[in-house]
PDB file of C-alpha atoms in Angstrom:
ATOM      1  CA  MET A   1      -8.895  31.549 -38.804  1.00  0.00           C
ATOM      2  CA  PRO A   2     -10.485  28.805 -36.662  1.00  0.00           C
ATOM      3  CA  ALA A   3      -8.679  27.557 -33.587  1.00  0.00           C
ATOM      4  CA  PRO A   4      -6.841  24.276 -34.042  1.00  0.00           C
ATOM      5  CA  LYS A   5      -8.898  21.233 -33.094  1.00  0.00           C
ATOM      6  CA  LYS A   6      -7.920  19.786 -29.728  1.00  0.00           C
ATOM      7  CA  ASN A   7      -7.129  16.093 -29.630  1.00  0.00           C
ATOM      8  CA  MET A   8      -9.397  14.361 -27.126  1.00  0.00           C
ATOM      9  CA  ILE A   9      -8.117  11.217 -25.421  1.00  0.00           C
ATOM     10  CA  THR A  10      -9.555   8.718 -22.953  1.00  0.00           C
ATOM     11  CA  LEU A  11      -7.865   7.681 -19.727  1.00  0.00           C
ATOM     12  CA  THR A  12      -8.976   5.641 -16.733  1.00  0.00           C
ATOM     13  CA  VAL A  13      -8.740   6.997 -13.188  1.00  0.00           C
ATOM     14  CA  ASP A  14      -9.764   4.691 -10.349  1.00  0.00           C
ATOM     15  CA  GLY A  15     -11.749   2.547 -12.772  1.00  0.00           C
ATOM     16  CA  ARG A  16     -13.642   5.473 -14.333  1.00  0.00           C
ATOM     17  CA  GLU A  17     -13.116   6.499 -17.942  1.00  0.00           C
ATOM     18  CA  ILE A  18     -12.461  10.198 -18.414  1.00  0.00           C
ATOM     19  CA  GLU A  19     -12.140  12.206 -21.602  1.00  0.00           C
ATOM     20  CA  ALA A  20      -9.624  15.034 -21.661  1.00  0.00           C
ATOM     21  CA  VAL A  21      -7.627  17.152 -24.054  1.00  0.00           C
ATOM     22  CA  GLU A  22      -4.323  15.431 -24.760  1.00  0.00           C
ATOM     23  CA  GLY A  23      -1.539  17.013 -22.705  1.00  0.00           C
ATOM     24  CA  THR A  24      -3.815  18.293 -19.928  1.00  0.00           C
ATOM     25  CA  MET A  25      -2.237  17.811 -16.521  1.00  0.00           C
ATOM     26  CA  LEU A  26      -3.585  14.690 -14.830  1.00  0.00           C
ATOM     27  CA  VAL A  27      -4.775  16.576 -11.745  1.00  0.00           C
ATOM     28  CA  ASP A  28      -6.950  18.842 -13.948  1.00  0.00           C
ATOM     29  CA  ALA A  29      -8.309  15.981 -16.070  1.00  0.00           C
ATOM     30  CA  ALA A  30      -9.261  14.054 -12.925  1.00  0.00           C
ATOM     31  CA  LYS A  31     -10.945  17.108 -11.405  1.00  0.00           C
ATOM     32  CA  ASN A  32     -12.942  17.654 -14.602  1.00  0.00           C
ATOM     33  CA  GLY A  33     -14.059  14.026 -14.241  1.00  0.00           C
ATOM     34  CA  ASP A  34     -15.189  14.633 -10.630  1.00  0.00           C
ATOM     35  CA  ILE A  35     -12.180  12.831  -9.146  1.00  0.00           C
ATOM     36  CA  GLU A  36     -10.315  14.880  -6.577  1.00  0.00           C
ATOM     37  CA  ILE A  37      -6.561  14.452  -6.227  1.00  0.00           C
ATOM     38  CA  PRO A  38      -5.218  16.384  -3.218  1.00  0.00           C
ATOM     39  CA  VAL A  39      -2.752  19.191  -3.944  1.00  0.00           C
ATOM     40  CA  PHE A  40      -1.008  21.849  -1.885  1.00  0.00           C
ATOM     41  CA  CYS A  41       1.356  23.612  -4.283  1.00  0.00           C
ATOM     42  CA  TYR A  42      -0.410  23.310  -7.654  1.00  0.00           C
ATOM     43  CA  GLU A  43      -1.645  26.555  -9.197  1.00  0.00           C
ATOM     44  CA  PRO A  44      -1.800  26.654 -13.010  1.00  0.00           C
ATOM     45  CA  LYS A  45      -1.577  30.464 -13.046  1.00  0.00           C
ATOM     46  CA  LEU A  46       1.956  30.265 -11.615  1.00  0.00           C
ATOM     47  CA  GLY A  47       3.390  28.557 -14.683  1.00  0.00           C
ATOM     48  CA  ALA A  48       4.848  25.100 -15.123  1.00  0.00           C
ATOM     49  CA  PRO A  49       4.026  22.758 -12.230  1.00  0.00           C
ATOM     50  CA  VAL A  50       6.933  21.417 -10.211  1.00  0.00           C
ATOM     51  CA  GLY A  51       5.302  18.840  -7.929  1.00  0.00           C
ATOM     52  CA  ALA A  52       7.172  20.232  -4.936  1.00  0.00           C
ATOM     53  CA  CYS A  53       4.690  19.308  -2.215  1.00  0.00           C
ATOM     54  CA  ARG A  54       4.313  15.677  -3.432  1.00  0.00           C
ATOM     55  CA  MET A  55       0.735  15.582  -2.142  1.00  0.00           C
ATOM     56  CA  CYS A  56      -0.663  14.645  -5.561  1.00  0.00           C
ATOM     57  CA  LEU A  57       1.298  11.398  -5.911  1.00  0.00           C
ATOM     58  CA  VAL A  58      -0.525   8.708  -7.914  1.00  0.00           C
ATOM     59  CA  GLU A  59       0.208   5.324  -9.449  1.00  0.00           C
ATOM     60  CA  ILE A  60       0.313   5.241 -13.243  1.00  0.00           C
ATOM     61  CA  GLU A  61       0.338   1.767 -14.754  1.00  0.00           C
ATOM     62  CA  GLY A  62       3.547   1.062 -16.645  1.00  0.00           C
ATOM     63  CA  ILE A  63       5.605   3.489 -14.548  1.00  0.00           C
ATOM     64  CA  PRO A  64       7.350   1.849 -11.571  1.00  0.00           C
ATOM     65  CA  LYS A  65       7.433   4.863  -9.213  1.00  0.00           C
ATOM     66  CA  LEU A  66       4.684   7.142  -7.954  1.00  0.00           C
ATOM     67  CA  GLN A  67       4.200  10.236 -10.115  1.00  0.00           C
ATOM     68  CA  THR A  68       2.979  13.749  -9.334  1.00  0.00           C
ATOM     69  CA  ALA A  69      -0.424  14.251 -10.945  1.00  0.00           C
ATOM     70  CA  CYS A  70       0.143  18.005 -11.216  1.00  0.00           C
ATOM     71  CA  SER A  71       3.081  17.545 -13.597  1.00  0.00           C
ATOM     72  CA  ALA A  72       1.976  14.431 -15.503  1.00  0.00           C
ATOM     73  CA  PRO A  73       0.335  15.195 -18.857  1.00  0.00           C
ATOM     74  CA  VAL A  74      -2.449  12.780 -19.765  1.00  0.00           C
ATOM     75  CA  ARG A  75      -2.106  10.432 -22.698  1.00  0.00           C
ATOM     76  CA  ASP A  76      -4.520   8.110 -24.434  1.00  0.00           C
ATOM     77  CA  GLY A  77      -5.057   4.821 -22.620  1.00  0.00           C
ATOM     78  CA  MET A  78      -3.372   5.976 -19.399  1.00  0.00           C
ATOM     79  CA  VAL A  79      -4.528   4.024 -16.326  1.00  0.00           C
ATOM     80  CA  VAL A  80      -4.201   5.841 -12.999  1.00  0.00           C
ATOM     81  CA  HIS A  81      -4.816   4.791  -9.396  1.00  0.00           C
ATOM     82  CA  THR A  82      -5.253   7.479  -6.736  1.00  0.00           C
ATOM     83  CA  ARG A  83      -6.434   5.484  -3.704  1.00  0.00           C
ATOM     84  CA  THR A  84      -4.058   2.525  -3.384  1.00  0.00           C
ATOM     85  CA  ASP A  85      -2.313   1.732  -0.115  1.00  0.00           C
ATOM     86  CA  GLN A  86       0.996   2.948  -1.554  1.00  0.00           C
ATOM     87  CA  VAL A  87      -0.532   6.293  -2.578  1.00  0.00           C
ATOM     88  CA  LYS A  88      -2.288   6.767   0.778  1.00  0.00           C
ATOM     89  CA  GLU A  89       0.918   5.978   2.682  1.00  0.00           C
ATOM     90  CA  ALA A  90       2.847   8.499   0.588  1.00  0.00           C
ATOM     91  CA  GLN A  91       0.221  11.213   1.138  1.00  0.00           C
ATOM     92  CA  ASN A  92       0.155  10.534   4.879  1.00  0.00           C
ATOM     93  CA  ALA A  93       3.950  10.786   4.980  1.00  0.00           C
ATOM     94  CA  VAL A  94       3.819  14.148   3.161  1.00  0.00           C
ATOM     95  CA  VAL A  95       1.339  15.566   5.679  1.00  0.00           C
ATOM     96  CA  GLU A  96       3.328  14.158   8.601  1.00  0.00           C
ATOM     97  CA  PHE A  97       6.550  15.700   7.258  1.00  0.00           C
ATOM     98  CA  LEU A  98       4.875  19.088   6.799  1.00  0.00           C
ATOM     99  CA  LEU A  99       3.399  19.049  10.300  1.00  0.00           C
ATOM    100  CA  VAL A 100       6.655  17.967  11.945  1.00  0.00           C
ATOM    101  CA  ASN A 101       8.418  20.929  10.347  1.00  0.00           C
ATOM    102  CA  HIS A 102       5.597  23.440  10.767  1.00  0.00           C
ATOM    103  CA  PRO A 103       5.492  25.898  13.660  1.00  0.00           C
ATOM    104  CA  LEU A 104       2.075  25.532  15.238  1.00  0.00           C
ATOM    105  CA  ASP A 105       1.574  29.248  15.781  1.00  0.00           C
ATOM    106  CA  CYS A 106      -0.734  30.004  12.874  1.00  0.00           C
ATOM    107  CA  PRO A 107      -3.163  32.850  13.503  1.00  0.00           C
TER     108      PRO A 107
END
């Protein structure tokens, strides 16, 4: 029995059109389109993503708040921005928070 056909969709990330299988996590679709979204906690082999580190925050048009790219499934026509001032400020705040609470005694 042949495998079911996967539904391909098109989304736009930072002005670039990307094709991906519908339902793929945004962070993976972007990476497959040569767009890197920073992540700390995302590892697909660990199961469902939780977006705990918040490093992969992005703007998705039509959604008022920043979203975690690791837990956002892509959909047809989705428009995503990964380099806006709001996104950069959020990512900087995440790193600052982690460093403030991190003991600097790593080997």
